[in-house]
Short mmCIF file of C-alpha atoms and ligand atoms in Angstrom, two decimals:
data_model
loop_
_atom_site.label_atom_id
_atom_site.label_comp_id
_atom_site.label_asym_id
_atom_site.label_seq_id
_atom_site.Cartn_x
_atom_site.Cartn_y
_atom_site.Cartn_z
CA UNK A 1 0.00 0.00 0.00
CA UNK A 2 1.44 3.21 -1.34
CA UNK A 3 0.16 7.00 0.15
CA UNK A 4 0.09 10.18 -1.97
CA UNK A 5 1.32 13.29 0.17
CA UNK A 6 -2.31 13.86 0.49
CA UNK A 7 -3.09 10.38 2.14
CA UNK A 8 -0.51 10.35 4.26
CA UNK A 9 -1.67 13.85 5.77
CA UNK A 10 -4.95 12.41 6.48
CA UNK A 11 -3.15 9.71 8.82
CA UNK A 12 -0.98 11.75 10.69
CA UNK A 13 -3.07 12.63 13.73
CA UNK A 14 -4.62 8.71 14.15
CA UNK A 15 -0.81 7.44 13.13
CA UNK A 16 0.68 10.01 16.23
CA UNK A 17 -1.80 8.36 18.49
CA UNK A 18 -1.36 4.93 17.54
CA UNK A 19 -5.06 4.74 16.24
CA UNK A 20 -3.99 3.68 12.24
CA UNK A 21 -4.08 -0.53 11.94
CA UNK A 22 -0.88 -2.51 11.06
CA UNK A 23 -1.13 -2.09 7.37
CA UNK A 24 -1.64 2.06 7.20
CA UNK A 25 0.84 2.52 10.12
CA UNK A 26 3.09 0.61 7.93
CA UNK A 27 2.39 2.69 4.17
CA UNK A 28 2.66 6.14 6.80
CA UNK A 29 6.08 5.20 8.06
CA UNK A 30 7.27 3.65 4.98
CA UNK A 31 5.86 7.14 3.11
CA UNK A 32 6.99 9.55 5.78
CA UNK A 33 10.90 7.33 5.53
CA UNK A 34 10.73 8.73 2.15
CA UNK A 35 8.99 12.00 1.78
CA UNK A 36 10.83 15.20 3.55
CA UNK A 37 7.93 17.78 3.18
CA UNK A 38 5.61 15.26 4.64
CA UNK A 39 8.36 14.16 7.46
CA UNK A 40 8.88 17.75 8.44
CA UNK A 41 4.54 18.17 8.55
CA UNK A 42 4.46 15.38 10.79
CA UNK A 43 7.47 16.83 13.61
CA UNK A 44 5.62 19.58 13.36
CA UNK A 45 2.21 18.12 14.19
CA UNK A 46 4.26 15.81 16.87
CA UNK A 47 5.49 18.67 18.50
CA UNK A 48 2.39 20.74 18.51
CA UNK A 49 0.31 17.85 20.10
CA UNK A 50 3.30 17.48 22.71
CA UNK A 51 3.16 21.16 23.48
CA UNK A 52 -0.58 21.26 23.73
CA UNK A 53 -0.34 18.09 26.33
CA UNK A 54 2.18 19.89 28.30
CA UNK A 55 -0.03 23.19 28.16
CA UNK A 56 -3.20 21.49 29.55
CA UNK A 57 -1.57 19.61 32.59
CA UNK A 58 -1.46 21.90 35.59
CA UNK A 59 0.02 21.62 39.42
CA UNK A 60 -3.13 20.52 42.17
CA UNK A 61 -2.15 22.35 45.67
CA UNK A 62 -0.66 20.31 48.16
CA UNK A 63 -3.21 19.52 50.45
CA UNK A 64 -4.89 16.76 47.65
CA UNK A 65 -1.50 14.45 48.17
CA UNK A 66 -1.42 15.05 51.90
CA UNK A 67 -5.05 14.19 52.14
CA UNK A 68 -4.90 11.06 50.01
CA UNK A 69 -2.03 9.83 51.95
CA UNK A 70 -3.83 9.65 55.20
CA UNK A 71 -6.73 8.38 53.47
CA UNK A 72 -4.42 5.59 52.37
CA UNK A 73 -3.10 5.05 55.63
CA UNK A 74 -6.62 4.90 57.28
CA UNK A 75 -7.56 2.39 54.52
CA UNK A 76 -5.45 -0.12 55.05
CA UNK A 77 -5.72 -0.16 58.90
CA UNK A 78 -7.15 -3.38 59.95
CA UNK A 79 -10.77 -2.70 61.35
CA UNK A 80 -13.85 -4.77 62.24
CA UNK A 81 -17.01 -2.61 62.28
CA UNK A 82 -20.93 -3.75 63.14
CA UNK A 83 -21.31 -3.82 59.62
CA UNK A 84 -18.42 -5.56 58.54
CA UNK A 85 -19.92 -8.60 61.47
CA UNK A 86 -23.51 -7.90 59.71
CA UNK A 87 -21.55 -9.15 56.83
CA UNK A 88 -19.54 -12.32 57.87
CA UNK A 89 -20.87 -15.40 56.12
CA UNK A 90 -22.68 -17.75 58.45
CA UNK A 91 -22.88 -21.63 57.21
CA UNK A 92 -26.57 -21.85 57.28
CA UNK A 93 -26.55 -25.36 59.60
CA UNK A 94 -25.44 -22.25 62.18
CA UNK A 95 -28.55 -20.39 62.39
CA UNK A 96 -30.60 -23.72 62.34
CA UNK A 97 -28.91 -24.96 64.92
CA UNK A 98 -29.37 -21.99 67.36
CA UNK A 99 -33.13 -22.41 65.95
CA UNK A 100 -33.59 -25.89 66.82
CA UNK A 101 -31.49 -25.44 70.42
CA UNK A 102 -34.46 -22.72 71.57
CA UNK A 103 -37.23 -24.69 70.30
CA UNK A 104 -36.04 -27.62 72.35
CA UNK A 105 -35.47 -25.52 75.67
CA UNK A 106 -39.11 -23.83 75.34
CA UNK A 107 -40.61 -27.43 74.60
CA UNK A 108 -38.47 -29.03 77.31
CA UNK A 109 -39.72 -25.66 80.05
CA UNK A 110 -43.21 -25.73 78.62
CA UNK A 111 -44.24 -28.96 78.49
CA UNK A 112 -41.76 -31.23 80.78
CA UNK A 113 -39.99 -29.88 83.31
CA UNK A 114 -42.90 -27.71 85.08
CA UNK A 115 -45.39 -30.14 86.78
CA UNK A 116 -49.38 -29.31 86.44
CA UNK A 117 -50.45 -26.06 88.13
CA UNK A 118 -52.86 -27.78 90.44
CA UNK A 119 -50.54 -30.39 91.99
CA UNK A 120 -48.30 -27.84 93.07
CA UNK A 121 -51.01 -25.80 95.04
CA UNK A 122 -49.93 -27.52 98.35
CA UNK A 123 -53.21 -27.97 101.32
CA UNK A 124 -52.78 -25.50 103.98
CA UNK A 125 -52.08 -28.47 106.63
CA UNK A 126 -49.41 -30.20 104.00
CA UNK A 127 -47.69 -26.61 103.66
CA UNK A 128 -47.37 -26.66 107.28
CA UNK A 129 -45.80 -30.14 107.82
CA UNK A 130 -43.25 -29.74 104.84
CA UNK A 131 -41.91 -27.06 106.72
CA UNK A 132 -41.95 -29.13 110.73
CA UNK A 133 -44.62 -26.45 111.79
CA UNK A 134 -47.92 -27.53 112.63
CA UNK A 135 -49.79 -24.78 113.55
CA UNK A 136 -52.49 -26.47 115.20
CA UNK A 137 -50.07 -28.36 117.78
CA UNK A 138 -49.33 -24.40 118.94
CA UNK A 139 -53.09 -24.10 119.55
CA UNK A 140 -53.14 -27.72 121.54
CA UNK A 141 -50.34 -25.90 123.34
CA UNK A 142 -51.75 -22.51 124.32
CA UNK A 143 -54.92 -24.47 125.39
CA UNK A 144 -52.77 -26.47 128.13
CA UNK A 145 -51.69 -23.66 129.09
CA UNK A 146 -54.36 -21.62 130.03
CA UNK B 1 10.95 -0.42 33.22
CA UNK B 2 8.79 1.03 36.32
CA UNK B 3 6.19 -0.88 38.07
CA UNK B 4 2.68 -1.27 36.11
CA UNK B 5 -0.08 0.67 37.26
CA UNK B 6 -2.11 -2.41 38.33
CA UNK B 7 0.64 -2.88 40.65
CA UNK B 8 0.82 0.16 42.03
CA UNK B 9 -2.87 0.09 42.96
CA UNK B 10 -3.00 -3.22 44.79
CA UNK B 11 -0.04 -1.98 47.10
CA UNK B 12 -1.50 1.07 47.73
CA UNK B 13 -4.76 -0.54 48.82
CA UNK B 14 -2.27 -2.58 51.22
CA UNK B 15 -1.29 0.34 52.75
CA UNK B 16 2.00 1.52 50.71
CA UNK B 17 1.74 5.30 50.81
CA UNK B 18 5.62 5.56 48.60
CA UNK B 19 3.59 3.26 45.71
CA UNK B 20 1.05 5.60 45.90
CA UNK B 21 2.74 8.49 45.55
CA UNK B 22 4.42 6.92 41.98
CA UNK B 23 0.62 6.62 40.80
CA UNK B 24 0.04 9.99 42.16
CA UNK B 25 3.05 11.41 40.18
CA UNK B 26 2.03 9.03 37.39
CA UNK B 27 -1.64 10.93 36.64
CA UNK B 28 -2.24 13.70 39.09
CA UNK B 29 -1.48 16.65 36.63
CA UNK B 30 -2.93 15.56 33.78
CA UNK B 31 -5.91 14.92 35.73
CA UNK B 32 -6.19 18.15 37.09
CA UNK B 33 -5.27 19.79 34.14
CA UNK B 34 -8.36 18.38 32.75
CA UNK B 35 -10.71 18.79 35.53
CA UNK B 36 -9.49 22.25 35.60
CA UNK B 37 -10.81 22.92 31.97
CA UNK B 38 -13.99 21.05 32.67
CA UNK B 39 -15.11 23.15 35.79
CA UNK B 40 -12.86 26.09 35.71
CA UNK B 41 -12.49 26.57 39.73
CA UNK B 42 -9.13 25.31 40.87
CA UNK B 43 -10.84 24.81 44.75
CA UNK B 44 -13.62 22.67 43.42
CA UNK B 45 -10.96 20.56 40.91
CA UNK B 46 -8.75 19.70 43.30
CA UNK B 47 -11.82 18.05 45.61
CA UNK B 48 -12.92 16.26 42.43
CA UNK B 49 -9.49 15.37 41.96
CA UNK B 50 -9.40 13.90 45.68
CA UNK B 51 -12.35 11.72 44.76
CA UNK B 52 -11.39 10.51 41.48
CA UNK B 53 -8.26 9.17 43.49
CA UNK B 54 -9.90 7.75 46.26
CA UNK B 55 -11.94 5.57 43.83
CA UNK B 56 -8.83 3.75 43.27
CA UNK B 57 -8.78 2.89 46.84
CA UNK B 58 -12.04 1.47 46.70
CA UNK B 59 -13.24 -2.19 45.44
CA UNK B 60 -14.89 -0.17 42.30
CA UNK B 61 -11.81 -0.37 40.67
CA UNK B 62 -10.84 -3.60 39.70
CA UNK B 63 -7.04 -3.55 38.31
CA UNK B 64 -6.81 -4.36 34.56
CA UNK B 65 -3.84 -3.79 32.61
CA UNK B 66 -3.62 -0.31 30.09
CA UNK B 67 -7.08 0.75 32.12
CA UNK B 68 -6.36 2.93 34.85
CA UNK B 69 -5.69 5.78 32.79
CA UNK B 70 -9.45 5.47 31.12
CA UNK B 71 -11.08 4.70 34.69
CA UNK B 72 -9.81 7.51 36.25
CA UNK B 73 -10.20 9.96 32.85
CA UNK B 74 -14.26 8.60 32.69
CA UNK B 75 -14.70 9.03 36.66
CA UNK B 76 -12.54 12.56 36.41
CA UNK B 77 -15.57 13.47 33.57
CA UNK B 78 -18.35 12.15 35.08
CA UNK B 79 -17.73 14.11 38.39
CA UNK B 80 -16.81 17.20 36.72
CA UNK B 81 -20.11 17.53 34.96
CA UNK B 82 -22.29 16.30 37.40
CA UNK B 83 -20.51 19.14 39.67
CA UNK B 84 -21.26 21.35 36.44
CA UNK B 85 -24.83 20.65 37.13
CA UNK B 86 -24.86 21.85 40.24
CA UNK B 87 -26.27 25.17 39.77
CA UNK B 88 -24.48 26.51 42.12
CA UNK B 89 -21.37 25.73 41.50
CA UNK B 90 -22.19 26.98 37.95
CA UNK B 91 -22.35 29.96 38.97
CA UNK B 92 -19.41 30.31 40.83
CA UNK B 93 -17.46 28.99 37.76
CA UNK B 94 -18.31 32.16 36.47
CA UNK B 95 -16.78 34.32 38.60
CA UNK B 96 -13.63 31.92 39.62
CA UNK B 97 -13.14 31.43 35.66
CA UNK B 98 -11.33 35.36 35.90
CA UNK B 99 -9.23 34.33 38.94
CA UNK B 100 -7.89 30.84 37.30
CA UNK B 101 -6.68 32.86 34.32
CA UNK B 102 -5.24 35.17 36.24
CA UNK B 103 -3.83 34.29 39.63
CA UNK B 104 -0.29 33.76 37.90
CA UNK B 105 -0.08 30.22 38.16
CA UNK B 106 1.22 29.84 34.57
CA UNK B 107 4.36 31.94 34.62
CA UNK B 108 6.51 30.25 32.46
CA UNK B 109 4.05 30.08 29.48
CA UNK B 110 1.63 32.32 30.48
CA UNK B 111 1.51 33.29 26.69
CA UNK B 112 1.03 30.33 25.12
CA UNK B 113 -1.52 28.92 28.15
CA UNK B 114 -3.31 32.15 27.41
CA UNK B 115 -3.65 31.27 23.65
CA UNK B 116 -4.50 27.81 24.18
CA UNK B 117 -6.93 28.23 26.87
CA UNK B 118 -8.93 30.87 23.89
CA UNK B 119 -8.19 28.43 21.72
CA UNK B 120 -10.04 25.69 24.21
CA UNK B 121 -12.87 28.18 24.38
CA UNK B 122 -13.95 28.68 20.87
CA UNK B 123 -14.34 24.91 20.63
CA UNK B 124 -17.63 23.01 20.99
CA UNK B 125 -18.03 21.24 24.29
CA UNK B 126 -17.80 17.52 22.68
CA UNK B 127 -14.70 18.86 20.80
CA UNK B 128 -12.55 20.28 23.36
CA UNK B 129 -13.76 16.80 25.28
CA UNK B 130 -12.15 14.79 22.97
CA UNK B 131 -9.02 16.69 22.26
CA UNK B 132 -8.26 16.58 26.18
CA UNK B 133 -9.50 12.92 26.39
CA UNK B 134 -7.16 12.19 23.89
CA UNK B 135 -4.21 14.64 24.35
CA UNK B 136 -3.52 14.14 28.05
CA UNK B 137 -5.87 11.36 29.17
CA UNK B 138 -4.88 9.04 26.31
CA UNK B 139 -7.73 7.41 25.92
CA UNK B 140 -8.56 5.11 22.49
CA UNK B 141 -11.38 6.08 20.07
CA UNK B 142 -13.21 3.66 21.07
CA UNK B 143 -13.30 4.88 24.91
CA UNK B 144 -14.04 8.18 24.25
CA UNK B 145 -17.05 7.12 22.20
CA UNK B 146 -18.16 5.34 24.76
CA UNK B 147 -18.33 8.45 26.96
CA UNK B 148 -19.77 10.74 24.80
CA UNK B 149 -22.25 7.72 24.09
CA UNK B 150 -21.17 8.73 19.84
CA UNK B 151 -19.85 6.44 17.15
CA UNK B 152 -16.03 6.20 16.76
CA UNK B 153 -16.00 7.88 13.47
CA UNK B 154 -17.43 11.02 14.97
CA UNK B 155 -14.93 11.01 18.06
CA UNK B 156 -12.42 11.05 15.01
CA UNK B 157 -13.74 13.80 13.15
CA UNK B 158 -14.20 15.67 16.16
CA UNK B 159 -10.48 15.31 17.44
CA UNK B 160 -9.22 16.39 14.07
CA UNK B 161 -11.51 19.39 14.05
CA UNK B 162 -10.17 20.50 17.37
CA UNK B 163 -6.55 19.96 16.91
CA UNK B 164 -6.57 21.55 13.39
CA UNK B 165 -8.51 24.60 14.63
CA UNK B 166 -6.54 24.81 17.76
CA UNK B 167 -3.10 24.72 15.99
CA UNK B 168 -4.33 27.60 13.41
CA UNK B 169 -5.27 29.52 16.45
CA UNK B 170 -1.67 29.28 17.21
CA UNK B 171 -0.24 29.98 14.00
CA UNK B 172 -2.46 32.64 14.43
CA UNK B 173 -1.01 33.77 17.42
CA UNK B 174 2.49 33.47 16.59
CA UNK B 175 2.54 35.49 13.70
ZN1 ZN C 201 4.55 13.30 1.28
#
């Protein structure tokens, strides 16, 4: 593939960006290897595109550096926060588990381990006797007594 | 050879302030250069700046080789426009606009800065877009279609437009 001044011109800006495929990067540099007014266009336009690169870069204060620094010293601090636990991944036969162990314990305080409401109403003479007080031998006593 | 960018970000997000600073070094002023041009207050670029960094430090970015200098172009333009939105900051563009050109930042080509910037100015929106995109954030065709949502052929057109009209404005200026 051969370029006429004209062609070549056309490629300059894509070929200075590498934007041309293989085969027109190839005709360009074989054209511009040969062609002096074209070779001179093309420093030209390479210098010009540097210049305008180096012209539209500007200096940020120094307080952007200083504040990203601390930012990346505060990132990579090790830290565990309530959402970072919200996040942990549970196995799921965890949760079940802890599931399962309450059922069991409200069946087992519910339904087992209480006895029936009216058998543990003691008499009034029964309460007295579990405790060695029989209030009716004070009365027997009293009555000697007097 | 120096150490890729990919590598550079992983350290840093492990904590390595010195790798940092060579990413830093790597991007900042072409970055703010352009963020600069897009919102014209040098306060409000260097806080956009500060975030478009900070995304690196977050899982967002996921390293890729040859990418870092697109991510951080596209998340340097979509800040800087939705802060263009804001109405007020629009109108504070206005007045800061005077300062930026003339708080004597740009001594040593003050003249050609000068020229370029009106030479910036008289180009369409989209066009100056692309010409920065291109010039200093190096991004491909094909990226900077994708963020001005245009076919590649146009991004072309539109670069070559802009460079040609900005380089007669020099010409211009020189002579
Ligand atoms: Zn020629």
């Amino acid at each position: 593939m051969t370029l006429t001044c004209d062609q070549c011109r056309e490629h300059l800006i894509d070929y200075h960006y590498r934007e041309t495929n293989g085969t027109t990067s190839r005709a360009v540099a074989s054209h511009l290897s040969s062609c002096t007014s074209c070779a001179v266009e093309y420093c030209r336009l390479d210098a010009d595109l540097g210049g305008i690169a180096a012209l539209l870069e500007d200096e940020p204060g120094p307080r952007v550096l200083a504040n990203l620094e601390r930012e990346v010293r505060h990132a990579a601090r090790p830290k565990r926060r309530l959402f970072d636990l919200l996040q942990l991944r549970v196995p799921i036969y965890q949760p079940m588990a802890v599931l399962l162990a309450t059922g069991a314990m409200w069946f087992f305080f519910t339904h087992l381990a209480l006895p029936d409401e009216t058998d543990s109403t003691p008499s009034p003479s029964s309460a007295a006797e579990i405790r060695d007080y029989d209030a009716r031998t004070l009365i027997s006593i009293q009555a000697n007594v007097l | 050879m120096g150490r890729t960018d990919e590598d550079l970000v992983r350290a840093t997000r492990a904590g390595d302030v010195t790798a940092f600073e060579v990413l830093y070094e790597r991007y900042n002023r072409r970055l703010f250069g352009y963020l600069l041009r897009l919102v014209h207050d040098r306060a409000l670029a260097e806080d956009l700046l500060q975030e478009v960094f900070m995304t690196v430090l977050s899982s967002r970015y996921q390293p890729q080789p040859g990418r870092l200098g697109g991510f951080l172009f596209k998340s340097a333009r979509n800040r800087g426009l939705t802060a263009l939105r804001d109405a007020e900051r629009r109108r504070a563009k206005l007045e800061d606009r005077a300062e930026t050109e003339a708080d004597g930042s740009f001594e040593a080509n003050a003249a050609e800065r000068s020229a370029l910037n009106v030479a910036l100015e008289e180009l369409e929106d989209h066009d100056r877009d692309a010409l920065i995109l291109k010039a200093i954030g190096g991004l491909t065709y094909r990226e900077i279609a994708e963020v001005q949502s245009v076919p590649e052929g146009t991004v072309k057109s539109r670069l070559h437009g802009a460079i040609r009209a900005v380089r007669l404005r020099f010409q211009g200026s020189e002579s």
